[in-house]
mmCIF file of C-alpha atoms and ligand atoms in Angstrom:
data_model
loop_
_atom_site.group_PDB
_atom_site.id
_atom_site.type_symbol
_atom_site.label_atom_id
_atom_site.label_comp_id
_atom_site.label_asym_id
_atom_site.label_seq_id
_atom_site.Cartn_x
_atom_site.Cartn_y
_atom_site.Cartn_z
ATOM 1 C CA MET A 18 0.025 -0.002 -0.029
ATOM 2 C CA ALA A 19 1.289 3.467 -0.883
ATOM 3 C CA LEU A 20 2.321 5.583 2.117
ATOM 4 C CA LYS A 21 0.561 8.833 2.913
ATOM 5 C CA LYS A 22 2.439 11.580 1.171
ATOM 6 C CA LEU A 23 4.422 14.158 3.187
ATOM 7 C CA VAL A 24 5.202 17.541 1.656
ATOM 8 C CA ALA A 25 7.417 19.687 3.859
ATOM 9 C CA GLY A 26 8.651 23.157 3.108
ATOM 10 C CA ASN A 27 12.143 24.250 4.182
ATOM 11 C CA TRP A 28 12.247 28.007 4.488
ATOM 12 C CA LYS A 29 15.973 27.987 5.230
ATOM 13 C CA MET A 30 17.181 31.423 6.340
ATOM 14 C CA ASN A 31 14.045 33.189 5.084
ATOM 15 C CA GLY A 32 11.080 34.513 7.011
ATOM 16 C CA LEU A 33 10.230 37.564 9.150
ATOM 17 C CA SER A 34 7.102 38.547 11.009
ATOM 18 C CA ALA A 35 5.642 39.843 7.764
ATOM 19 C CA ASP A 36 5.751 36.303 6.364
ATOM 20 C CA LEU A 37 3.498 34.764 9.080
ATOM 21 C CA ALA A 38 0.578 35.591 6.766
ATOM 22 C CA GLU A 39 2.077 33.181 4.234
ATOM 23 C CA VAL A 40 2.438 30.506 6.962
ATOM 24 C CA LYS A 41 -1.295 30.969 7.798
ATOM 25 C CA ALA A 42 -2.288 30.903 4.104
ATOM 26 C CA ILE A 43 -0.405 27.578 3.570
ATOM 27 C CA ALA A 44 -1.890 26.090 6.784
ATOM 28 C CA ASP A 45 -5.401 27.116 5.838
ATOM 29 C CA ALA A 46 -5.051 25.780 2.351
ATOM 30 C CA ALA A 47 -3.514 22.498 3.566
ATOM 31 C CA ARG A 48 -6.770 21.730 5.407
ATOM 32 C CA GLY A 49 -8.197 21.070 1.926
ATOM 33 C CA TYR A 50 -5.790 18.113 1.475
ATOM 34 C CA PRO A 51 -6.394 15.764 4.402
ATOM 35 C CA ARG A 52 -4.742 12.885 2.580
ATOM 36 C CA VAL A 53 -1.404 14.714 2.460
ATOM 37 C CA ASP A 54 0.749 15.576 5.528
ATOM 38 C CA VAL A 55 1.918 19.154 5.026
ATOM 39 C CA ALA A 56 4.586 20.888 7.226
ATOM 40 C CA LEU A 57 6.755 24.058 7.132
ATOM 41 C CA CYS A 58 10.222 24.086 8.685
ATOM 42 C CA VAL A 59 10.929 27.725 9.530
ATOM 43 C CA PRO A 60 13.791 29.583 11.119
ATOM 44 C CA ALA A 61 14.036 28.787 14.862
ATOM 45 C CA VAL A 62 13.073 32.315 15.926
ATOM 46 C CA LEU A 63 9.892 32.110 13.900
ATOM 47 C CA ILE A 64 8.680 28.759 15.210
ATOM 48 C CA GLU A 65 6.619 30.038 18.150
ATOM 49 C CA ARG A 66 4.921 32.799 16.182
ATOM 50 C CA ALA A 67 4.293 30.412 13.222
ATOM 51 C CA ALA A 68 2.765 27.834 15.549
ATOM 52 C CA ARG A 69 0.494 30.494 17.021
ATOM 53 C CA ALA A 70 -0.442 31.727 13.576
ATOM 54 C CA ALA A 71 -1.384 28.258 12.372
ATOM 55 C CA PRO A 72 -2.769 26.190 15.245
ATOM 56 C CA GLY A 73 -2.929 22.509 14.498
ATOM 57 C CA PHE A 74 -0.571 22.799 11.582
ATOM 58 C CA ALA A 75 2.800 21.116 11.622
ATOM 59 C CA ILE A 76 5.608 23.631 12.188
ATOM 60 C CA GLY A 77 9.149 22.337 12.197
ATOM 61 C CA ALA A 78 12.772 23.358 12.780
ATOM 62 C CA GLN A 79 15.661 23.055 10.417
ATOM 63 C CA ASP A 80 18.214 21.684 12.865
ATOM 64 C CA VAL A 81 18.518 20.566 16.473
ATOM 65 C CA HIS A 82 21.386 19.974 18.847
ATOM 66 C CA GLU A 83 22.008 16.473 20.053
ATOM 67 C CA ALA A 84 22.405 17.437 23.753
ATOM 68 C CA THR A 85 19.370 18.040 26.015
ATOM 69 C CA SER A 86 20.852 21.216 27.562
ATOM 70 C CA GLY A 87 24.170 22.741 28.611
ATOM 71 C CA ALA A 88 27.173 24.774 27.338
ATOM 72 C CA HIS A 89 26.399 24.903 23.632
ATOM 73 C CA THR A 90 26.360 28.592 22.691
ATOM 74 C CA GLY A 91 23.970 29.423 19.894
ATOM 75 C CA CYS A 92 22.351 25.956 19.780
ATOM 76 C CA VAL A 93 18.802 24.868 20.341
ATOM 77 C CA SER A 94 17.652 21.549 21.952
ATOM 78 C CA ALA A 95 14.774 19.315 20.955
ATOM 79 C CA ALA A 96 12.956 20.262 24.173
ATOM 80 C CA MET A 97 13.232 23.933 23.321
ATOM 81 C CA LEU A 98 11.814 23.306 19.858
ATOM 82 C CA LEU A 99 8.899 21.376 21.303
ATOM 83 C CA ASP A 100 8.391 24.097 23.906
ATOM 84 C CA ALA A 101 8.251 26.698 21.103
ATOM 85 C CA GLY A 102 5.565 24.670 19.261
ATOM 86 C CA ALA A 103 7.553 22.600 16.774
ATOM 87 C CA SER A 104 6.449 19.048 16.082
ATOM 88 C CA LEU A 105 9.304 18.126 13.669
ATOM 89 C CA THR A 106 12.810 18.936 12.671
ATOM 90 C CA ILE A 107 15.059 18.515 9.661
ATOM 91 C CA VAL A 108 18.433 16.992 10.397
ATOM 92 C CA GLY A 109 21.482 16.533 8.177
ATOM 93 C CA HIS A 110 20.562 19.001 5.427
ATOM 94 C CA SER A 111 23.467 19.222 3.012
ATOM 95 C CA GLU A 112 23.802 22.930 3.664
ATOM 96 C CA ARG A 113 24.620 22.115 7.280
ATOM 97 C CA ARG A 114 26.681 18.995 6.420
ATOM 98 C CA GLU A 115 28.790 21.360 4.244
ATOM 99 C CA ALA A 116 28.799 24.753 5.983
ATOM 100 C CA GLN A 117 28.762 23.465 9.581
ATOM 101 C CA ARG A 118 30.757 20.315 8.719
ATOM 102 C CA GLU A 119 28.174 18.019 10.240
ATOM 103 C CA SER A 120 29.235 14.383 10.130
ATOM 104 C CA ASP A 121 27.035 11.358 9.701
ATOM 105 C CA ALA A 122 27.608 10.481 13.364
ATOM 106 C CA GLU A 123 26.481 13.938 14.407
ATOM 107 C CA VAL A 124 23.395 13.702 12.225
ATOM 108 C CA ARG A 125 22.602 10.362 13.742
ATOM 109 C CA ALA A 126 22.941 11.740 17.264
ATOM 110 C CA LYS A 127 20.668 14.697 16.381
ATOM 111 C CA ALA A 128 18.037 12.401 14.935
ATOM 112 C CA GLU A 129 18.157 10.174 17.999
ATOM 113 C CA ALA A 130 17.867 13.121 20.375
ATOM 114 C CA ALA A 131 14.966 14.570 18.481
ATOM 115 C CA LEU A 132 13.017 11.268 18.270
ATOM 116 C CA VAL A 133 13.583 10.495 21.947
ATOM 117 C CA ALA A 134 12.339 13.992 22.856
ATOM 118 C CA GLY A 135 9.160 13.604 20.806
ATOM 119 C CA LEU A 136 9.912 15.444 17.564
ATOM 120 C CA LYS A 137 9.441 13.867 14.157
ATOM 121 C CA VAL A 138 12.547 13.866 12.018
ATOM 122 C CA ILE A 139 13.271 14.439 8.347
ATOM 123 C CA LEU A 140 16.832 13.130 7.812
ATOM 124 C CA CYS A 141 18.529 14.346 4.614
ATOM 125 C CA VAL A 142 21.018 12.507 2.475
ATOM 126 C CA GLY A 143 22.341 13.242 -1.015
ATOM 127 C CA GLU A 144 25.369 13.220 -3.253
ATOM 128 C CA ALA A 145 27.517 16.002 -4.761
ATOM 129 C CA LEU A 146 27.750 16.392 -8.524
ATOM 130 C CA ASP A 147 31.232 14.924 -8.834
ATOM 131 C CA VAL A 148 29.994 11.728 -7.081
ATOM 132 C CA ARG A 149 27.012 11.520 -9.400
ATOM 133 C CA GLU A 150 29.236 12.057 -12.447
ATOM 134 C CA ALA A 151 31.743 9.412 -11.293
ATOM 135 C CA GLY A 152 28.828 6.866 -11.119
ATOM 136 C CA ASN A 153 29.047 6.457 -7.342
ATOM 137 C CA ALA A 154 25.805 8.181 -6.277
ATOM 138 C CA VAL A 155 23.895 5.109 -5.070
ATOM 139 C CA GLU A 156 26.616 3.562 -3.098
ATOM 140 C CA THR A 157 27.642 6.867 -1.592
ATOM 141 C CA VAL A 158 24.131 7.882 -0.484
ATOM 142 C CA GLN A 159 23.420 4.331 0.815
ATOM 143 C CA ALA A 160 26.549 4.593 2.998
ATOM 144 C CA GLN A 161 25.606 8.024 4.207
ATOM 145 C CA LEU A 162 22.128 6.750 5.109
ATOM 146 C CA ASP A 163 23.544 3.721 6.937
ATOM 147 C CA ALA A 164 25.768 5.901 8.991
ATOM 148 C CA SER A 165 23.142 8.577 9.739
ATOM 149 C CA LEU A 166 20.121 6.504 10.616
ATOM 150 C CA PRO A 167 18.968 6.657 14.261
ATOM 151 C CA HIS A 168 19.259 3.525 16.343
ATOM 152 C CA GLY A 169 19.055 2.648 19.978
ATOM 153 C CA PRO A 170 16.156 1.701 22.211
ATOM 154 C CA GLY A 171 14.822 5.238 22.622
ATOM 155 C CA ALA A 172 14.652 5.848 18.857
ATOM 156 C CA ALA A 173 13.482 2.422 17.708
ATOM 157 C CA ALA A 174 9.989 2.930 19.095
ATOM 158 C CA HIS A 175 9.548 5.926 16.866
ATOM 159 C CA ILE A 176 10.185 4.084 13.611
ATOM 160 C CA PRO A 177 8.494 4.203 11.166
ATOM 161 C CA ASP A 178 5.932 6.715 12.469
ATOM 162 C CA ASP A 179 8.225 9.618 13.359
ATOM 163 C CA LEU A 180 10.992 9.316 10.766
ATOM 164 C CA ALA A 181 11.204 10.353 7.083
ATOM 165 C CA ILE A 182 14.188 10.376 4.823
ATOM 166 C CA ALA A 183 14.773 13.125 2.241
ATOM 167 C CA TYR A 184 16.957 12.260 -0.754
ATOM 168 C CA GLU A 185 18.340 15.596 -1.917
ATOM 169 C CA PRO A 186 21.024 15.528 -4.579
ATOM 170 C CA ILE A 187 23.212 18.552 -3.687
ATOM 171 C CA TRP A 188 23.521 19.639 -7.272
ATOM 172 C CA ALA A 189 19.723 19.747 -7.603
ATOM 173 C CA ILE A 190 19.143 22.073 -4.662
ATOM 174 C CA GLY A 191 18.159 25.519 -5.778
ATOM 175 C CA THR A 192 19.483 25.001 -9.302
ATOM 176 C CA GLY A 193 16.381 24.123 -11.276
ATOM 177 C CA ARG A 194 18.036 20.801 -12.257
ATOM 178 C CA ILE A 195 16.651 17.449 -11.156
ATOM 179 C CA PRO A 196 17.876 13.896 -11.761
ATOM 180 C CA THR A 197 16.138 11.833 -14.412
ATOM 181 C CA ILE A 198 13.028 10.052 -13.253
ATOM 182 C CA ASP A 199 14.889 6.719 -13.598
ATOM 183 C CA ALA A 200 17.701 8.043 -11.407
ATOM 184 C CA ILE A 201 15.235 9.109 -8.703
ATOM 185 C CA ALA A 202 13.557 5.679 -8.891
ATOM 186 C CA GLU A 203 16.896 3.875 -8.704
ATOM 187 C CA MET A 204 17.979 5.905 -5.635
ATOM 188 C CA HIS A 205 14.691 5.642 -3.788
ATOM 189 C CA ALA A 206 14.646 1.883 -4.306
ATOM 190 C CA ALA A 207 18.241 1.586 -3.094
ATOM 191 C CA LEU A 208 17.390 3.620 0.013
ATOM 192 C CA ARG A 209 14.272 1.517 0.682
ATOM 193 C CA LEU A 210 16.556 -1.522 0.714
ATOM 194 C CA ARG A 211 18.802 0.062 3.335
ATOM 195 C CA LEU A 212 15.822 1.105 5.479
ATOM 196 C CA ALA A 213 14.565 -2.504 5.395
ATOM 197 C CA ALA A 214 18.036 -3.764 6.305
ATOM 198 C CA ALA A 215 18.135 -1.331 9.218
ATOM 199 C CA TYR A 216 14.563 -1.621 10.557
ATOM 200 C CA GLY A 217 13.045 -4.753 9.001
ATOM 201 C CA ASP A 218 9.304 -4.404 8.143
ATOM 202 C CA ALA A 219 9.147 -0.906 9.679
ATOM 203 C CA GLY A 220 11.726 0.242 7.113
ATOM 204 C CA GLY A 221 9.203 -0.320 4.389
ATOM 205 C CA ARG A 222 6.961 2.288 5.925
ATOM 206 C CA VAL A 223 9.470 5.082 6.478
ATOM 207 C CA PRO A 224 8.541 7.807 3.916
ATOM 208 C CA ILE A 225 11.310 8.665 1.499
ATOM 209 C CA LEU A 226 10.882 12.239 0.222
ATOM 210 C CA TYR A 227 12.647 13.671 -2.870
ATOM 211 C CA GLY A 228 14.086 17.215 -2.514
ATOM 212 C CA GLY A 229 15.898 19.510 -4.943
ATOM 213 C CA SER A 230 14.184 21.987 -7.258
ATOM 214 C CA VAL A 231 10.683 20.511 -6.722
ATOM 215 C CA LYS A 232 8.104 22.911 -8.156
ATOM 216 C CA ALA A 233 4.516 22.840 -9.434
ATOM 217 C CA SER A 234 5.618 21.859 -12.938
ATOM 218 C CA ASN A 235 7.588 18.757 -12.042
ATOM 219 C CA ALA A 236 5.913 17.568 -8.841
ATOM 220 C CA ALA A 237 3.342 15.289 -10.371
ATOM 221 C CA GLU A 238 5.986 13.388 -12.349
ATOM 222 C CA ILE A 239 8.210 13.129 -9.285
ATOM 223 C CA PHE A 240 5.342 11.827 -7.131
ATOM 224 C CA SER A 241 4.554 9.178 -9.714
ATOM 225 C CA VAL A 242 7.946 7.494 -9.029
ATOM 226 C CA PRO A 243 7.763 4.293 -6.859
ATOM 227 C CA ASN A 244 9.140 4.877 -3.375
ATOM 228 C CA VAL A 245 8.741 8.648 -3.619
ATOM 229 C CA ASP A 246 6.536 9.353 -0.663
ATOM 230 C CA GLY A 247 6.570 13.111 -0.747
ATOM 231 C CA ALA A 248 8.880 16.063 -1.124
ATOM 232 C CA LEU A 249 11.102 18.485 0.805
ATOM 233 C CA VAL A 250 10.676 21.802 -0.944
ATOM 234 C CA GLY A 251 12.888 24.832 -0.532
ATOM 235 C CA GLY A 252 12.382 27.895 -2.753
ATOM 236 C CA ALA A 253 8.907 26.878 -3.867
ATOM 237 C CA SER A 254 7.648 26.622 -0.274
ATOM 238 C CA LEU A 255 8.015 30.291 0.578
ATOM 239 C CA LYS A 256 4.651 31.297 -1.048
ATOM 240 C CA ALA A 257 1.336 29.522 -0.876
ATOM 241 C CA ALA A 258 0.827 30.159 -4.539
ATOM 242 C CA ASP A 259 3.900 28.132 -5.396
ATOM 243 C CA PHE A 260 3.669 25.536 -2.626
ATOM 244 C CA MET A 261 0.025 24.504 -2.726
ATOM 245 C CA PRO A 262 0.134 23.241 -6.317
ATOM 246 C CA ILE A 263 2.866 20.821 -5.121
ATOM 247 C CA VAL A 264 0.577 19.701 -2.221
ATOM 248 C CA ALA A 265 -2.230 19.303 -4.739
ATOM 249 C CA ALA A 266 -0.011 17.124 -6.969
ATOM 250 C CA ALA A 267 0.782 14.913 -3.906
ATOM 251 C CA ALA A 268 -2.924 14.597 -3.185
ATOM 252 C CA SER A 269 -3.620 13.501 -6.761
ATOM 253 C CA ALA A 270 -0.821 10.977 -6.651
ATOM 254 C CA THR A 271 -2.125 9.405 -3.428
HETATM 255 P P1 PGA B 304 15.027 23.749 -3.316
HETATM 256 O O1 PGA B 304 15.612 23.325 -1.948
HETATM 257 O O2 PGA B 304 13.643 23.220 -3.448
HETATM 258 O O3 PGA B 304 15.089 25.235 -3.274
HETATM 259 O O4 PGA B 304 15.897 23.161 -4.430
HETATM 260 C C1 PGA B 304 15.384 22.027 -1.426
HETATM 261 C C2 PGA B 304 16.089 21.828 -0.098
HETATM 262 O O5 PGA B 304 17.264 22.256 0.076
HETATM 263 O O6 PGA B 304 15.518 21.257 0.823
#
């Protein structure tokens, strides 16, 4: 049976008070698509206001620290995100893996901490262009996934319900380029195998999102690919007018 589709927006470092109207517009419109899970991951300082502007709608963070509290200047814990009104968080986005040099082990620790605290997690993986061109994309991303997946007794109880994977080829993010449909299908099938190896039957029910230049014009084709259970959307999630057609495409594909 196909999984319920999840379409999550990643606002990255965009969003001020003036944009709360857009959060509300997206939340209101999302109610028209009960068969799709819709979420917005906004900057940490906007979470509380976004959650107040859109009661009952899933507001998420874009990162979380793996410790519960303590001497970590500038960082935010899972408990803080929950306290602010977040219900989910992205971990391991390639922009953080690159700019903040986050390792697979750190991403795993963040995912485990978030799940144990009660946040849902979207865990990102994806290859750089040179890896894709060298023909090593599948094995590289599989290894990245293996090393990043949450384990341990506290996390296991949250799988599959609270975990999603986002396959985001780095060269497709914000570039307007996407892999071929066959390449997306190949990667998602390969990741599904690794999820099954890690979690058994539950691994078959962890949604695998595609991310990287998803927009209204390509969403329907992407959602038709086997093992594509939704999308993580950057630029096209900032405005309801761009984002909701992607949600509608997910609803049609369900
Ligand atoms: P994009 O970003 O949709 O703007 O390509 C996706 C992402 O980085 O999550």
